[in-house]
Structure formats: C-alpha cells, structure tokens
C-alpha cells in the first residue's frame, strides 16, 4: 500500500490511535473527570452551605461624619441628632450614626468641662436580638449604671484620657470573671476620640470589628457619669433612660441594615 493510499489511514485505527476503542477509552476518562469535578463542586457547595464562606456584611451605607473635633455635631445629619434627658446646659446634644465600618457618636455636655466625667455608650449587637434582660453597667467613681438590656460592650471616653495612671478611652466588654474590667480596644485621642476646642463636645468612632463584627441589630443607651450628689447621671439617651433606678428605664432598638435616622428606631 503506497504512503498516499487513503486506505493507509486504517493502520493507525487498527493500532488504536484513533479507533473506536480509543474513543471509548477517552469517553470513559472524560466521564470520570466530569464525575470528579462534580464531586468537588458539590463538596465546595456543601462547605459554603455549612458556613465556609461568610455572607456579605449588610450594615447600611448610612452616613460617614468626618470627625475631627471641629463642629463635629454639625457633621451629623439633623435626623441623627437629638436632645438628651437630664441636660446640664441648653446646648447639650447627642448624635449617633453609622456606616459599614464604624459606629459614630458625638455628645455635647457641660459636664465635659471637668475632664474626668465620661460618656458611656452601651451597645448590644447581634444578627437577631433575643429578649432583653436587665443588668448592670460599668462602675465609675463609685457609680454603677442600671441597664434595661444586656450589652456586650460599652464605649467609654472622657476628655482627659490619661491622668497619669493609664489611658481610659476604649471599648470594654461585659464578659469575664470581672465584667467591664477588660478593655478590648483602646481608642486613641486624635484618631478615634476627638475633643472640641471649647472642651464641651466629645466624639468617637468605633469599628464594628470591636462591636460584634457585622451585627445587623443593636440596642443602645448612653449617659454621662456626672458623679455629683443628686445629679450622678446626665445627658441621657433615650431621655427616659434611668441608670440610677433598677431596671434602667428605656433604650433604643434598631436595625443596622436600615437608614440611621432616629425616626426609624424603636423606643423600648
């Protein structure tokens, strides 16, 4: 048979290069490969379903006030500002908002003219909140706040961070043998805490990573520990929060996936 004879193509087939047997073998190999690929895909899907891939964080875009110690309250939208209860001065005010990275709080209070008087922001965060249970808060100057819910964190800042015995500003946690004794995150003046030039406004930004990671719901109450007999607690948020009475009075409950406007919060 001459090299150019078309019948010469039968020889490679007979040798198995392109014949039916080789095709069958390739088909079997493809089937095995497809089965292995499907199995790997199924395993990956099962891992995802079991929590191997975290869902995207759905905290709302909200609002990002550019805190810097200069007119910080004006950096919040009007819908994010409120007049607290038990004020010391006509200008006392609280503002709260958030974005996907930080919780922002600013407080104006005459109490801050004394650098040792702190604002405490209590937060309970979760994907879904369970039933509220009353508890007690962080001791300061011999005063222990009564709370109507069980926060996992308190953001505690004062105008004078360090009086020489160590810094105070930070996030404290309720967990442990001595609740509220552990500062889980230091908040530094000038980067996380800002003081106005007239010493009347404190503003703080706290990362969600220190407050539960990616919570979708929050309970919150705030107050200034004034420490003066008969006026121990001032600038209360909500206005009906009562840290001096068992049960703690009121608090706000809200969705972090929603717009931060206070009108959308629930007063409990």
GROMACS .gro file of C-alpha atoms in nm:
model
  268
    1UNK     CA    1   0.000   0.000   0.000
    2UNK     CA    2   0.151   0.327  -0.106
    3UNK     CA    3   0.203   0.604   0.151
    4UNK     CA    4  -0.051   0.818  -0.032
    5UNK     CA    5  -0.319   0.549  -0.036
    6UNK     CA    6  -0.626   0.666   0.163
    7UNK     CA    7  -0.665   0.315   0.293
    8UNK     CA    8  -0.343   0.371   0.487
    9UNK     CA    9  -0.550   0.564   0.741
   10UNK     CA   10  -0.684   0.230   0.862
   11UNK     CA   11  -0.350   0.132   1.006
   12UNK     CA   12  -0.348   0.395   1.284
   13UNK     CA   13  -0.706   0.298   1.368
   14UNK     CA   14  -0.604  -0.063   1.394
   15UNK     CA   15  -0.317   0.038   1.616
   16UNK     CA   16  -0.567   0.213   1.847
   17UNK     CA   17  -0.462   0.573   1.779
   18UNK     CA   18  -0.797   0.699   1.656
   19UNK     CA   19  -1.014   0.391   1.650
   20UNK     CA   20  -1.341   0.319   1.830
   21UNK     CA   21  -1.165   0.155   2.126
   22UNK     CA   22  -0.954   0.466   2.187
   23UNK     CA   23  -1.262   0.685   2.159
   24UNK     CA   24  -1.443   0.469   2.413
   25UNK     CA   25  -1.146   0.494   2.649
   26UNK     CA   26  -1.136   0.872   2.611
   27UNK     CA   27  -1.507   0.890   2.677
   28UNK     CA   28  -1.464   0.686   2.994
   29UNK     CA   29  -1.181   0.914   3.105
   30UNK     CA   30  -1.395   1.223   3.038
   31UNK     CA   31  -1.681   1.072   3.235
   32UNK     CA   32  -1.451   1.003   3.529
   33UNK     CA   33  -1.313   1.356   3.511
   34UNK     CA   34  -1.661   1.504   3.496
   35UNK     CA   35  -1.767   1.295   3.794
   36UNK     CA   36  -1.465   1.410   3.993
   37UNK     CA   37  -1.533   1.773   3.901
   38UNK     CA   38  -1.897   1.739   4.000
   39UNK     CA   39  -1.797   1.582   4.331
   40UNK     CA   40  -1.554   1.867   4.402
   41UNK     CA   41  -1.820   2.124   4.313
   42UNK     CA   42  -2.071   1.951   4.539
   43UNK     CA   43  -1.818   1.944   4.823
   44UNK     CA   44  -1.748   2.316   4.780
   45UNK     CA   45  -2.120   2.389   4.777
   46UNK     CA   46  -2.165   2.187   5.094
   47UNK     CA   47  -1.880   2.380   5.259
   48UNK     CA   48  -2.041   2.710   5.161
   49UNK     CA   49  -2.376   2.596   5.300
   50UNK     CA   50  -2.207   2.497   5.624
   51UNK     CA   51  -2.061   2.845   5.665
   52UNK     CA   52  -1.730   2.808   5.483
   53UNK     CA   53  -1.790   3.140   5.310
   54UNK     CA   54  -1.915   3.425   5.530
   55UNK     CA   55  -2.215   3.615   5.390
   56UNK     CA   56  -2.152   3.977   5.289
   57UNK     CA   57  -2.194   4.234   5.563
   58UNK     CA   58  -2.521   4.419   5.508
   59UNK     CA   59  -2.484   4.710   5.750
   60UNK     CA   60  -2.635   5.002   5.563
   61UNK     CA   61  -2.424   5.260   5.382
   62UNK     CA   62  -2.557   5.504   5.641
   63UNK     CA   63  -2.358   5.822   5.685
   64UNK     CA   64  -1.988   5.898   5.747
   65UNK     CA   65  -1.933   6.215   5.950
   66UNK     CA   66  -1.574   6.344   5.913
   67UNK     CA   67  -1.498   6.369   6.284
   68UNK     CA   68  -1.201   6.589   6.373
   69UNK     CA   69  -1.300   6.784   6.684
   70UNK     CA   70  -1.422   7.085   6.487
   71UNK     CA   71  -1.801   7.130   6.488
   72UNK     CA   72  -1.847   6.754   6.496
   73UNK     CA   73  -2.217   6.767   6.580
   74UNK     CA   74  -2.274   6.964   6.260
   75UNK     CA   75  -2.118   6.674   6.068
   76UNK     CA   76  -2.419   6.458   6.158
   77UNK     CA   77  -2.744   6.489   5.969
   78UNK     CA   78  -3.031   6.657   6.154
   79UNK     CA   79  -3.218   6.323   6.159
   80UNK     CA   80  -2.931   6.171   6.358
   81UNK     CA   81  -2.928   6.430   6.639
   82UNK     CA   82  -3.144   6.450   6.950
   83UNK     CA   83  -3.179   6.636   7.277
   84UNK     CA   84  -3.100   6.404   7.569
   85UNK     CA   85  -3.273   6.388   7.906
   86UNK     CA   86  -3.134   6.547   8.225
   87UNK     CA   87  -2.926   6.806   8.044
   88UNK     CA   88  -2.677   7.033   8.219
   89UNK     CA   89  -2.689   7.308   7.957
   90UNK     CA   90  -2.909   7.433   7.675
   91UNK     CA   91  -2.655   7.320   7.415
   92UNK     CA   92  -2.631   6.959   7.538
   93UNK     CA   93  -2.696   6.721   7.249
   94UNK     CA   94  -2.629   6.365   7.130
   95UNK     CA   95  -2.576   6.239   6.775
   96UNK     CA   96  -2.548   5.878   6.660
   97UNK     CA   97  -2.495   5.729   6.315
   98UNK     CA   98  -2.302   5.454   6.138
   99UNK     CA   99  -2.159   5.325   5.814
  100UNK     CA  100  -2.040   4.971   5.730
  101UNK     CA  101  -1.708   5.030   5.909
  102UNK     CA  102  -1.779   5.244   6.217
  103UNK     CA  103  -2.035   5.345   6.476
  104UNK     CA  104  -2.017   5.723   6.533
  105UNK     CA  105  -2.128   5.903   6.848
  106UNK     CA  106  -2.091   6.269   6.943
  107UNK     CA  107  -2.203   6.425   7.272
  108UNK     CA  108  -2.206   6.788   7.377
  109UNK     CA  109  -2.227   6.832   7.754
  110UNK     CA  110  -2.135   7.096   8.007
  111UNK     CA  111  -2.010   6.804   8.219
  112UNK     CA  112  -1.703   6.768   7.997
  113UNK     CA  113  -1.558   7.093   8.133
  114UNK     CA  114  -1.443   6.853   8.405
  115UNK     CA  115  -1.206   6.623   8.216
  116UNK     CA  116  -1.284   6.326   8.441
  117UNK     CA  117  -1.653   6.297   8.353
  118UNK     CA  118  -1.701   6.030   8.086
  119UNK     CA  119  -1.972   5.942   7.842
  120UNK     CA  120  -2.064   5.573   7.834
  121UNK     CA  121  -2.231   5.426   7.525
  122UNK     CA  122  -2.378   5.081   7.593
  123UNK     CA  123  -2.444   4.858   7.293
  124UNK     CA  124  -2.588   4.513   7.250
  125UNK     CA  125  -2.538   4.380   6.898
  126UNK     CA  126  -2.640   4.063   6.715
  127UNK     CA  127  -2.765   3.936   6.383
  128UNK     CA  128  -3.102   3.894   6.554
  129UNK     CA  129  -3.169   4.023   6.904
  130UNK     CA  130  -3.326   3.797   7.163
  131UNK     CA  131  -3.540   3.908   7.456
  132UNK     CA  132  -3.394   4.198   7.655
  133UNK     CA  133  -3.276   4.129   8.010
  134UNK     CA  134  -3.187   4.396   8.266
  135UNK     CA  135  -2.832   4.407   8.400
  136UNK     CA  136  -2.574   4.646   8.546
  137UNK     CA  137  -2.310   4.850   8.370
  138UNK     CA  138  -1.954   4.968   8.426
  139UNK     CA  139  -1.863   5.110   8.766
  140UNK     CA  140  -1.716   5.460   8.754
  141UNK     CA  141  -1.637   5.677   9.057
  142UNK     CA  142  -1.841   5.450   9.279
  143UNK     CA  143  -2.146   5.466   9.050
  144UNK     CA  144  -2.285   5.158   8.873
  145UNK     CA  145  -2.537   5.211   8.596
  146UNK     CA  146  -2.861   5.013   8.582
  147UNK     CA  147  -2.948   4.896   8.232
  148UNK     CA  148  -3.269   4.762   8.079
  149UNK     CA  149  -3.086   4.528   7.840
  150UNK     CA  150  -2.766   4.322   7.841
  151UNK     CA  151  -2.498   4.498   7.637
  152UNK     CA  152  -2.184   4.315   7.538
  153UNK     CA  153  -1.979   4.634   7.505
  154UNK     CA  154  -1.953   4.984   7.645
  155UNK     CA  155  -1.769   5.261   7.461
  156UNK     CA  156  -1.621   5.475   7.739
  157UNK     CA  157  -1.439   5.803   7.672
  158UNK     CA  158  -1.363   6.120   7.864
  159UNK     CA  159  -1.195   6.449   7.780
  160UNK     CA  160  -0.879   6.361   7.973
  161UNK     CA  161  -0.784   6.015   7.858
  162UNK     CA  162  -0.492   5.966   8.098
  163UNK     CA  163  -0.449   6.134   8.436
  164UNK     CA  164  -0.116   5.960   8.483
  165UNK     CA  165  -0.240   5.619   8.591
  166UNK     CA  166  -0.303   5.490   8.239
  167UNK     CA  167  -0.538   5.562   7.948
  168UNK     CA  168  -0.912   5.519   7.990
  169UNK     CA  169  -1.070   5.561   7.645
  170UNK     CA  170  -1.177   5.239   7.481
  171UNK     CA  171  -1.426   4.959   7.434
  172UNK     CA  172  -1.487   4.747   7.745
  173UNK     CA  173  -1.653   4.405   7.741
  174UNK     CA  174  -1.910   4.255   7.974
  175UNK     CA  175  -1.762   3.904   7.955
  176UNK     CA  176  -1.526   3.751   8.209
  177UNK     CA  177  -1.496   3.699   8.582
  178UNK     CA  178  -1.498   4.077   8.632
  179UNK     CA  179  -1.746   4.226   8.385
  180UNK     CA  180  -1.641   4.559   8.234
  181UNK     CA  181  -1.286   4.523   8.368
  182UNK     CA  182  -1.139   4.431   8.029
  183UNK     CA  183  -1.066   4.696   7.770
  184UNK     CA  184  -1.080   4.505   7.442
  185UNK     CA  185  -0.988   4.803   7.225
  186UNK     CA  186  -0.802   5.123   7.304
  187UNK     CA  187  -0.949   5.433   7.140
  188UNK     CA  188  -0.679   5.691   7.084
  189UNK     CA  189  -0.725   6.068   7.107
  190UNK     CA  190  -0.694   6.225   6.764
  191UNK     CA  191  -0.769   5.904   6.572
  192UNK     CA  192  -1.072   5.752   6.745
  193UNK     CA  193  -1.169   6.017   7.000
  194UNK     CA  194  -1.197   6.391   6.934
  195UNK     CA  195  -1.241   6.684   7.173
  196UNK     CA  196  -1.371   7.024   7.068
  197UNK     CA  197  -1.164   7.334   7.139
  198UNK     CA  198  -1.420   7.456   7.394
  199UNK     CA  199  -1.399   7.119   7.577
  200UNK     CA  200  -1.775   7.068   7.557
  201UNK     CA  201  -1.802   6.807   7.279
  202UNK     CA  202  -1.662   6.455   7.269
  203UNK     CA  203  -1.696   6.247   6.955
  204UNK     CA  204  -1.585   5.891   6.898
  205UNK     CA  205  -1.578   5.645   6.612
  206UNK     CA  206  -1.566   5.275   6.698
  207UNK     CA  207  -1.507   4.997   6.444
  208UNK     CA  208  -1.773   4.729   6.413
  209UNK     CA  209  -1.491   4.477   6.440
  210UNK     CA  210  -1.482   4.566   6.812
  211UNK     CA  211  -1.861   4.554   6.849
  212UNK     CA  212  -1.954   4.214   6.711
  213UNK     CA  213  -1.804   4.219   6.362
  214UNK     CA  214  -2.105   4.254   6.134
  215UNK     CA  215  -2.415   4.292   6.352
  216UNK     CA  216  -2.748   4.372   6.191
  217UNK     CA  217  -2.940   4.479   6.501
  218UNK     CA  218  -2.847   4.690   6.802
  219UNK     CA  219  -2.978   4.811   7.136
  220UNK     CA  220  -2.820   5.131   7.267
  221UNK     CA  221  -2.835   5.374   7.556
  222UNK     CA  222  -2.592   5.649   7.657
  223UNK     CA  223  -2.528   5.873   7.956
  224UNK     CA  224  -2.265   6.096   8.110
  225UNK     CA  225  -2.142   5.987   8.453
  226UNK     CA  226  -2.156   6.327   8.621
  227UNK     CA  227  -2.086   6.198   8.974
  228UNK     CA  228  -2.233   6.494   9.162
  229UNK     CA  229  -2.466   6.404   9.450
  230UNK     CA  230  -2.823   6.423   9.326
  231UNK     CA  231  -2.702   6.464   8.966
  232UNK     CA  232  -2.495   6.149   8.917
  233UNK     CA  233  -2.624   6.076   8.566
  234UNK     CA  234  -2.678   6.340   8.300
  235UNK     CA  235  -2.742   6.372   7.926
  236UNK     CA  236  -2.944   6.054   7.897
  237UNK     CA  237  -3.026   5.880   7.570
  238UNK     CA  238  -3.308   5.793   7.542
  239UNK     CA  239  -3.440   6.076   7.757
  240UNK     CA  240  -3.629   5.818   7.967
  241UNK     CA  241  -3.319   5.608   8.038
  242UNK     CA  242  -3.280   5.589   8.420
  243UNK     CA  243  -2.937   5.446   8.513
  244UNK     CA  244  -2.995   5.525   8.883
  245UNK     CA  245  -3.305   5.300   8.906
  246UNK     CA  246  -3.322   4.921   8.897
  247UNK     CA  247  -3.433   4.817   8.550
  248UNK     CA  248  -3.257   5.107   8.380
  249UNK     CA  249  -3.560   5.258   8.211
  250UNK     CA  250  -3.567   5.293   7.835
  251UNK     CA  251  -3.332   5.213   7.547
  252UNK     CA  252  -3.337   5.225   7.169
  253UNK     CA  253  -3.359   4.919   6.946
  254UNK     CA  254  -3.279   4.948   6.577
  255UNK     CA  255  -3.179   4.779   6.253
  256UNK     CA  256  -2.827   4.847   6.131
  257UNK     CA  257  -2.935   4.749   5.781
  258UNK     CA  258  -3.169   5.050   5.775
  259UNK     CA  259  -3.111   5.424   5.743
  260UNK     CA  260  -2.961   5.567   6.065
  261UNK     CA  261  -3.237   5.827   6.108
  262UNK     CA  262  -3.359   5.821   6.469
  263UNK     CA  263  -3.720   5.828   6.348
  264UNK     CA  264  -3.674   5.467   6.241
  265UNK     CA  265  -3.558   5.347   6.583
  266UNK     CA  266  -3.787   5.178   6.835
  267UNK     CA  267  -3.805   5.317   7.188
  268UNK     CA  268  -3.830   5.029   7.435
   0.00000   0.00000   0.00000
